[in-house]
PDB file of C-alpha atoms in Angstrom:
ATOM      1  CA  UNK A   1      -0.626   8.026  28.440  1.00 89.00           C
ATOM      2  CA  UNK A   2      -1.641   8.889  24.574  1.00 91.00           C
ATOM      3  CA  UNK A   3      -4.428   7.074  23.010  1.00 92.00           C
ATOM      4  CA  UNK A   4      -3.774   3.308  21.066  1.00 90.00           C
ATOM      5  CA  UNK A   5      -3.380   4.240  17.527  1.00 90.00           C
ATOM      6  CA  UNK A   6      -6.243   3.763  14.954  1.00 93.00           C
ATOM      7  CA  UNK A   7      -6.018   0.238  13.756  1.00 92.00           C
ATOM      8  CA  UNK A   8      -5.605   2.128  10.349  1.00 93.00           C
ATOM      9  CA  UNK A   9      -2.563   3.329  11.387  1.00 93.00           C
ATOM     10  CA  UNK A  10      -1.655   0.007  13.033  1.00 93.00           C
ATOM     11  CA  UNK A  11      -1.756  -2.226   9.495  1.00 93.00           C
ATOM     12  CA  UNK A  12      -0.081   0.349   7.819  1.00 92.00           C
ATOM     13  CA  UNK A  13       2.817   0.198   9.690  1.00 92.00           C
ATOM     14  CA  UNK A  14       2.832  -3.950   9.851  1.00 93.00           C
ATOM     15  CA  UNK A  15       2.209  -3.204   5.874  1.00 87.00           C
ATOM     16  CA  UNK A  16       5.802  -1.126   5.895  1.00 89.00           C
ATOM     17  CA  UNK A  17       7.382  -2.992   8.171  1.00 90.00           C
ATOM     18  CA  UNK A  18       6.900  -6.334   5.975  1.00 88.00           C
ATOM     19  CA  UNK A  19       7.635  -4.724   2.649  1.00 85.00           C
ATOM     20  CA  UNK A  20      11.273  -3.488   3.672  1.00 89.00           C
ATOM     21  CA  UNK A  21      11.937  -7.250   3.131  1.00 90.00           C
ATOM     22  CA  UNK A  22      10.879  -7.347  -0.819  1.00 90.00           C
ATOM     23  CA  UNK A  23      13.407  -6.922  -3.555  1.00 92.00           C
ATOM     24  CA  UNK A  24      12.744  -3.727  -6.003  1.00 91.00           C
ATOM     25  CA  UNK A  25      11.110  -6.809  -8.583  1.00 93.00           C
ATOM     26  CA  UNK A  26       8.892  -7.642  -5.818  1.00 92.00           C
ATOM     27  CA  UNK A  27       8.079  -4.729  -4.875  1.00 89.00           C
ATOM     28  CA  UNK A  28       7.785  -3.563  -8.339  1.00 92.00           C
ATOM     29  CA  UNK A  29       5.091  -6.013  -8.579  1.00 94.00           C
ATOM     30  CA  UNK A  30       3.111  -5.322  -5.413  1.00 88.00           C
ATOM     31  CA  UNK A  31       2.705  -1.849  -6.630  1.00 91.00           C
ATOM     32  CA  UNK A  32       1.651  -2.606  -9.954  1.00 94.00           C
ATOM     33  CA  UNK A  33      -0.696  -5.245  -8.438  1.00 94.00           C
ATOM     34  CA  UNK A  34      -2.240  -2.248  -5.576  1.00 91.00           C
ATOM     35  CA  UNK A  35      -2.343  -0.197  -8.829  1.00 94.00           C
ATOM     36  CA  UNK A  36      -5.004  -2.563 -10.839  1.00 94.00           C
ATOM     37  CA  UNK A  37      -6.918  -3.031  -7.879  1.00 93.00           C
ATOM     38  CA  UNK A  38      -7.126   0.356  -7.297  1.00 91.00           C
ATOM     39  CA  UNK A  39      -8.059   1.236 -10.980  1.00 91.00           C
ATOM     40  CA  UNK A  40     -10.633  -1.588 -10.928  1.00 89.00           C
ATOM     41  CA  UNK A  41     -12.428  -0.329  -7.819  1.00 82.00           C
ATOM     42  CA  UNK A  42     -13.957   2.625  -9.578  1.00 74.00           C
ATOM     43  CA  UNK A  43     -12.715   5.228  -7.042  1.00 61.00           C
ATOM     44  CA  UNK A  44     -11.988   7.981 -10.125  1.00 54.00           C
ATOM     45  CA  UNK A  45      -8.218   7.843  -9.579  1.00 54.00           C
ATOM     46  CA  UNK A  46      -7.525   5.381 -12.849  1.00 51.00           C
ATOM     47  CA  UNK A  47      -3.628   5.258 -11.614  1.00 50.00           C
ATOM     48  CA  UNK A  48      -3.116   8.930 -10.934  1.00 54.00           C
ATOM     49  CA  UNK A  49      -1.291   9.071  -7.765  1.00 55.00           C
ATOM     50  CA  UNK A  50      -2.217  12.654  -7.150  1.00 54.00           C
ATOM     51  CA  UNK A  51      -5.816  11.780  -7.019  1.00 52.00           C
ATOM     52  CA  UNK A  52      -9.162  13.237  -8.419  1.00 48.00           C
TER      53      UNK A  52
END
């Protein structure tokens, strides 16, 4: 029997399976919102999804 998945692993896949249900506005909007977080968190990326 494999090993449970990392709970990592497990909320990103509740996270996909709940955002099939958003319209593109919606999503539109999530991203933009994950996008200023992201950019106000300091971690260097500043919206460059290719990273540092």
């Amino acid at each position: 029997m494999p090993p449970p998945p990392a709970p990592e692993a497990v909320d990103a896949a509740a996270l996909l399976w709940e955002a099939r249900r958003l319209s593109a506005t919606q999503a539109r909007q999530v991203s933009e919102l994950a996008r200023a977080m992201r950019d106000d968190s300091g971690d260097g990326r500043r919206g460059d999804p290719s990273g540092p």
